[in-house]
Amino acid sequence: MRRSRAEGFREFAADRTSSLFRSACLLTSGDTHLAEDLVQETLGRMYVLWGRVSRIENPAGYAQTVLVRTFLTHRRRRSASESPVGELPDTPLHSVGGDPALRVALLGALGQLPPKDRAVVVLRYWEDRSIEETADVMNVSSAAVRTRSVRALAKLREQLGGSLSELAAR
């Protein structure tokens, strides 16, 4: 029984790690080291629950929820000890395709958003979740998600201005 539990978890982790990592990279504005830490912590928490996973309707969705909550908790714990930098480091983005200049501009703009606003944008527009799903993941009301979405998108438009249309036109 114990061996099959471990094998089942290994298979789940192998299938979901890349998706979790992409989401974590967006949440952390391209900080791949922190994204790796968040994914590792998420998978650790999932392993603890893995014996009870049969009661979880959607383990992949639950893992995404754990990832977002881990990110938000991490940001609260470490907010006093970290400060933002003016430029993104020259590190490769771990994603398939796309325009690198556009991705860097978007990651930089995402990095300027407060963590909860960033989480709303990632969940709603990157992962294409509904308002209700996003509210459930973040433990907030649907109205709070709608408000944060509007404000976060306005901030992104303000930060990117005309540069987004110029980058997208390339």
PDB file of C-alpha atoms in Angstrom:
ATOM      1  CA  MET A   1       0.000   0.000   0.000  1.00  0.00           C
ATOM      2  CA  ARG A   2       2.744   2.437   0.946  1.00  0.00           C
ATOM      3  CA  ARG A   3       4.662   1.764  -2.251  1.00  0.00           C
ATOM      4  CA  SER A   4       1.638   2.392  -4.456  1.00  0.00           C
ATOM      5  CA  ARG A   5       0.973   5.659  -2.597  1.00  0.00           C
ATOM      6  CA  ALA A   6       4.527   6.816  -3.332  1.00  0.00           C
ATOM      7  CA  GLU A   7       4.301   5.712  -6.969  1.00  0.00           C
ATOM      8  CA  GLY A   8       0.977   7.486  -7.403  1.00  0.00           C
ATOM      9  CA  PHE A   9       2.405  10.665  -5.963  1.00  0.00           C
ATOM     10  CA  ARG A  10       5.545  10.461  -8.131  1.00  0.00           C
ATOM     11  CA  GLU A  11       3.343  10.164 -11.207  1.00  0.00           C
ATOM     12  CA  PHE A  12       1.184  13.101 -10.095  1.00  0.00           C
ATOM     13  CA  ALA A  13       4.268  15.230  -9.330  1.00  0.00           C
ATOM     14  CA  ALA A  14       5.863  14.408 -12.684  1.00  0.00           C
ATOM     15  CA  ASP A  15       2.671  15.375 -14.522  1.00  0.00           C
ATOM     16  CA  ARG A  16       1.998  18.623 -12.620  1.00  0.00           C
ATOM     17  CA  THR A  17       5.444  20.060 -11.825  1.00  0.00           C
ATOM     18  CA  SER A  18       5.882  22.009 -15.068  1.00  0.00           C
ATOM     19  CA  SER A  19       2.414  23.572 -14.829  1.00  0.00           C
ATOM     20  CA  LEU A  20       2.965  24.488 -11.184  1.00  0.00           C
ATOM     21  CA  PHE A  21       6.372  25.939 -12.050  1.00  0.00           C
ATOM     22  CA  ARG A  22       4.950  28.131 -14.836  1.00  0.00           C
ATOM     23  CA  SER A  23       2.305  29.493 -12.493  1.00  0.00           C
ATOM     24  CA  ALA A  24       4.879  30.023  -9.742  1.00  0.00           C
ATOM     25  CA  CYS A  25       7.147  31.931 -12.154  1.00  0.00           C
ATOM     26  CA  LEU A  26       4.300  34.267 -12.988  1.00  0.00           C
ATOM     27  CA  LEU A  27       3.400  34.737  -9.334  1.00  0.00           C
ATOM     28  CA  THR A  28       7.017  35.532  -8.454  1.00  0.00           C
ATOM     29  CA  SER A  29       7.548  37.787 -11.497  1.00  0.00           C
ATOM     30  CA  GLY A  30      10.175  35.533 -12.998  1.00  0.00           C
ATOM     31  CA  ASP A  31      12.114  34.678  -9.825  1.00  0.00           C
ATOM     32  CA  THR A  32      12.844  31.089 -10.813  1.00  0.00           C
ATOM     33  CA  HIS A  33      14.575  30.239  -7.543  1.00  0.00           C
ATOM     34  CA  LEU A  34      11.598  31.315  -5.460  1.00  0.00           C
ATOM     35  CA  ALA A  35       9.275  29.592  -7.956  1.00  0.00           C
ATOM     36  CA  GLU A  36      11.182  26.335  -7.467  1.00  0.00           C
ATOM     37  CA  ASP A  37      10.902  26.735  -3.690  1.00  0.00           C
ATOM     38  CA  LEU A  38       7.158  27.343  -3.929  1.00  0.00           C
ATOM     39  CA  VAL A  39       6.645  24.296  -6.144  1.00  0.00           C
ATOM     40  CA  GLN A  40       8.708  22.149  -3.805  1.00  0.00           C
ATOM     41  CA  GLU A  41       6.734  23.333  -0.780  1.00  0.00           C
ATOM     42  CA  THR A  42       3.457  22.776  -2.655  1.00  0.00           C
ATOM     43  CA  LEU A  43       4.439  19.229  -3.607  1.00  0.00           C
ATOM     44  CA  GLY A  44       5.537  18.576  -0.031  1.00  0.00           C
ATOM     45  CA  ARG A  45       2.150  19.651   1.262  1.00  0.00           C
ATOM     46  CA  MET A  46       0.418  17.555  -1.395  1.00  0.00           C
ATOM     47  CA  TYR A  47       2.457  14.498  -0.393  1.00  0.00           C
ATOM     48  CA  VAL A  48       1.305  14.845   3.197  1.00  0.00           C
ATOM     49  CA  LEU A  49      -2.303  14.852   1.960  1.00  0.00           C
ATOM     50  CA  TRP A  50      -1.777  12.211  -0.709  1.00  0.00           C
ATOM     51  CA  GLY A  51      -3.274   9.399   1.376  1.00  0.00           C
ATOM     52  CA  ARG A  52      -6.518  11.378   1.513  1.00  0.00           C
ATOM     53  CA  VAL A  53      -6.366  12.495  -2.125  1.00  0.00           C
ATOM     54  CA  SER A  54      -9.267  10.230  -3.049  1.00  0.00           C
ATOM     55  CA  ARG A  55     -11.511  12.683  -1.201  1.00  0.00           C
ATOM     56  CA  ILE A  56     -10.186  15.584  -3.271  1.00  0.00           C
ATOM     57  CA  GLU A  57     -12.274  15.969  -6.413  1.00  0.00           C
ATOM     58  CA  ASN A  58      -9.547  17.613  -8.531  1.00  0.00           C
ATOM     59  CA  PRO A  59      -5.990  17.016  -7.207  1.00  0.00           C
ATOM     60  CA  ALA A  60      -4.416  19.184  -9.949  1.00  0.00           C
ATOM     61  CA  GLY A  61      -6.694  22.115  -9.133  1.00  0.00           C
ATOM     62  CA  TYR A  62      -6.113  21.598  -5.438  1.00  0.00           C
ATOM     63  CA  ALA A  63      -2.335  21.715  -6.045  1.00  0.00           C
ATOM     64  CA  GLN A  64      -2.760  25.070  -7.840  1.00  0.00           C
ATOM     65  CA  THR A  65      -4.740  26.329  -4.854  1.00  0.00           C
ATOM     66  CA  VAL A  66      -2.000  25.173  -2.482  1.00  0.00           C
ATOM     67  CA  LEU A  67       0.589  26.925  -4.683  1.00  0.00           C
ATOM     68  CA  VAL A  68      -1.238  30.277  -4.620  1.00  0.00           C
ATOM     69  CA  ARG A  69      -1.838  30.116  -0.885  1.00  0.00           C
ATOM     70  CA  THR A  70       1.800  29.152  -0.303  1.00  0.00           C
ATOM     71  CA  PHE A  71       2.860  32.158  -2.393  1.00  0.00           C
ATOM     72  CA  LEU A  72       0.598  34.548  -0.492  1.00  0.00           C
ATOM     73  CA  THR A  73       1.767  33.183   2.860  1.00  0.00           C
ATOM     74  CA  HIS A  74       5.388  33.446   1.761  1.00  0.00           C
ATOM     75  CA  ARG A  75       4.917  37.069   0.694  1.00  0.00           C
ATOM     76  CA  ARG A  76       3.412  37.968   4.076  1.00  0.00           C
ATOM     77  CA  ARG A  77       6.193  36.241   5.997  1.00  0.00           C
ATOM     78  CA  ARG A  78       9.048  37.732   4.009  1.00  0.00           C
ATOM     79  CA  SER A  79       7.663  41.139   3.070  1.00  0.00           C
ATOM     80  CA  ALA A  80       9.774  43.028   5.614  1.00  0.00           C
ATOM     81  CA  SER A  81      13.084  41.443   4.595  1.00  0.00           C
ATOM     82  CA  GLU A  82      12.972  41.723   0.801  1.00  0.00           C
ATOM     83  CA  SER A  83      12.988  44.729  -1.457  1.00  0.00           C
ATOM     84  CA  PRO A  84      12.350  45.004  -5.195  1.00  0.00           C
ATOM     85  CA  VAL A  85      15.163  45.643  -7.661  1.00  0.00           C
ATOM     86  CA  GLY A  86      15.111  48.089 -10.526  1.00  0.00           C
ATOM     87  CA  GLU A  87      15.933  45.587 -13.283  1.00  0.00           C
ATOM     88  CA  LEU A  88      15.182  41.968 -13.930  1.00  0.00           C
ATOM     89  CA  PRO A  89      18.287  39.747 -13.984  1.00  0.00           C
ATOM     90  CA  ASP A  90      19.353  38.223 -17.279  1.00  0.00           C
ATOM     91  CA  THR A  91      17.916  34.762 -16.693  1.00  0.00           C
ATOM     92  CA  PRO A  92      16.121  32.618 -19.243  1.00  0.00           C
ATOM     93  CA  LEU A  93      12.366  32.452 -18.959  1.00  0.00           C
ATOM     94  CA  HIS A  94      11.198  28.871 -18.586  1.00  0.00           C
ATOM     95  CA  SER A  95       8.405  28.930 -21.073  1.00  0.00           C
ATOM     96  CA  VAL A  96       7.720  27.716 -24.543  1.00  0.00           C
ATOM     97  CA  GLY A  97       7.697  30.204 -27.423  1.00  0.00           C
ATOM     98  CA  GLY A  98       6.596  33.795 -27.255  1.00  0.00           C
ATOM     99  CA  ASP A  99       8.397  37.079 -27.656  1.00  0.00           C
ATOM    100  CA  PRO A 100      11.107  37.457 -24.972  1.00  0.00           C
ATOM    101  CA  ALA A 101      10.822  41.268 -24.864  1.00  0.00           C
ATOM    102  CA  LEU A 102       7.071  41.045 -24.342  1.00  0.00           C
ATOM    103  CA  ARG A 103       7.483  38.401 -21.619  1.00  0.00           C
ATOM    104  CA  VAL A 104      10.109  40.478 -19.795  1.00  0.00           C
ATOM    105  CA  ALA A 105       7.895  43.574 -19.990  1.00  0.00           C
ATOM    106  CA  LEU A 106       4.895  41.658 -18.657  1.00  0.00           C
ATOM    107  CA  LEU A 107       6.904  39.992 -15.874  1.00  0.00           C
ATOM    108  CA  GLY A 108       8.319  43.360 -14.873  1.00  0.00           C
ATOM    109  CA  ALA A 109       4.855  44.892 -14.766  1.00  0.00           C
ATOM    110  CA  LEU A 110       3.501  41.918 -12.811  1.00  0.00           C
ATOM    111  CA  GLY A 111       6.361  42.361 -10.366  1.00  0.00           C
ATOM    112  CA  GLN A 112       5.173  45.873  -9.576  1.00  0.00           C
ATOM    113  CA  LEU A 113       1.747  44.646  -8.487  1.00  0.00           C
ATOM    114  CA  PRO A 114       1.028  43.776  -4.867  1.00  0.00           C
ATOM    115  CA  PRO A 115       1.039  39.978  -4.303  1.00  0.00           C
ATOM    116  CA  LYS A 116      -2.747  39.587  -4.054  1.00  0.00           C
ATOM    117  CA  ASP A 117      -3.319  41.618  -7.223  1.00  0.00           C
ATOM    118  CA  ARG A 118      -0.658  39.550  -8.990  1.00  0.00           C
ATOM    119  CA  ALA A 119      -2.322  36.333  -7.822  1.00  0.00           C
ATOM    120  CA  VAL A 120      -5.689  37.513  -9.166  1.00  0.00           C
ATOM    121  CA  VAL A 121      -4.195  38.367 -12.565  1.00  0.00           C
ATOM    122  CA  VAL A 122      -2.365  35.028 -12.816  1.00  0.00           C
ATOM    123  CA  LEU A 123      -5.388  32.994 -11.766  1.00  0.00           C
ATOM    124  CA  ARG A 124      -7.960  34.880 -13.835  1.00  0.00           C
ATOM    125  CA  TYR A 125      -6.046  35.610 -17.021  1.00  0.00           C
ATOM    126  CA  TRP A 126      -3.155  33.142 -17.186  1.00  0.00           C
ATOM    127  CA  GLU A 127      -4.907  30.088 -15.767  1.00  0.00           C
ATOM    128  CA  ASP A 128      -8.303  31.214 -17.134  1.00  0.00           C
ATOM    129  CA  ARG A 129     -10.164  30.572 -13.891  1.00  0.00           C
ATOM    130  CA  SER A 130     -13.583  31.967 -13.153  1.00  0.00           C
ATOM    131  CA  ILE A 131     -14.187  34.697 -10.596  1.00  0.00           C
ATOM    132  CA  GLU A 132     -15.693  32.149  -8.213  1.00  0.00           C
ATOM    133  CA  GLU A 133     -12.761  29.720  -8.588  1.00  0.00           C
ATOM    134  CA  THR A 134     -10.294  32.538  -8.011  1.00  0.00           C
ATOM    135  CA  ALA A 135     -12.210  33.702  -4.945  1.00  0.00           C
ATOM    136  CA  ASP A 136     -12.180  30.171  -3.556  1.00  0.00           C
ATOM    137  CA  VAL A 137      -8.438  29.753  -4.119  1.00  0.00           C
ATOM    138  CA  MET A 138      -7.654  33.081  -2.477  1.00  0.00           C
ATOM    139  CA  ASN A 139     -10.196  32.781   0.347  1.00  0.00           C
ATOM    140  CA  VAL A 140     -11.888  36.060  -0.574  1.00  0.00           C
ATOM    141  CA  SER A 141     -15.291  37.079  -1.900  1.00  0.00           C
ATOM    142  CA  SER A 142     -16.172  37.233  -5.590  1.00  0.00           C
ATOM    143  CA  ALA A 143     -16.588  40.997  -5.236  1.00  0.00           C
ATOM    144  CA  ALA A 144     -13.022  41.268  -3.919  1.00  0.00           C
ATOM    145  CA  VAL A 145     -11.747  39.338  -6.943  1.00  0.00           C
ATOM    146  CA  ARG A 146     -13.652  41.604  -9.345  1.00  0.00           C
ATOM    147  CA  THR A 147     -12.354  44.726  -7.589  1.00  0.00           C
ATOM    148  CA  ARG A 148      -8.771  43.468  -7.528  1.00  0.00           C
ATOM    149  CA  SER A 149      -8.993  42.440 -11.196  1.00  0.00           C
ATOM    150  CA  VAL A 150     -10.129  45.876 -12.306  1.00  0.00           C
ATOM    151  CA  ARG A 151      -7.503  47.665 -10.204  1.00  0.00           C
ATOM    152  CA  ALA A 152      -4.685  45.281 -11.164  1.00  0.00           C
ATOM    153  CA  LEU A 153      -5.441  45.565 -14.877  1.00  0.00           C
ATOM    154  CA  ALA A 154      -5.586  49.354 -14.592  1.00  0.00           C
ATOM    155  CA  LYS A 155      -2.171  49.336 -12.887  1.00  0.00           C
ATOM    156  CA  LEU A 156      -0.749  47.068 -15.594  1.00  0.00           C
ATOM    157  CA  ARG A 157      -2.093  49.333 -18.343  1.00  0.00           C
ATOM    158  CA  GLU A 158      -0.652  52.353 -16.567  1.00  0.00           C
ATOM    159  CA  GLN A 159       2.763  50.707 -16.178  1.00  0.00           C
ATOM    160  CA  LEU A 160       2.924  49.323 -19.706  1.00  0.00           C
ATOM    161  CA  GLY A 161       1.246  52.243 -21.462  1.00  0.00           C
ATOM    162  CA  GLY A 162       1.863  52.144 -25.187  1.00  0.00           C
ATOM    163  CA  SER A 163       4.862  49.857 -24.819  1.00  0.00           C
ATOM    164  CA  LEU A 164       2.664  46.754 -24.717  1.00  0.00           C
ATOM    165  CA  SER A 165       1.112  47.411 -28.121  1.00  0.00           C
ATOM    166  CA  GLU A 166       4.563  48.172 -29.560  1.00  0.00           C
ATOM    167  CA  LEU A 167       5.982  44.929 -28.177  1.00  0.00           C
ATOM    168  CA  ALA A 168       2.986  42.857 -29.284  1.00  0.00           C
ATOM    169  CA  ALA A 169       3.166  44.271 -32.826  1.00  0.00           C
ATOM    170  CA  ARG A 170       6.654  42.837 -33.402  1.00  0.00           C
TER     171      ARG A 170
END
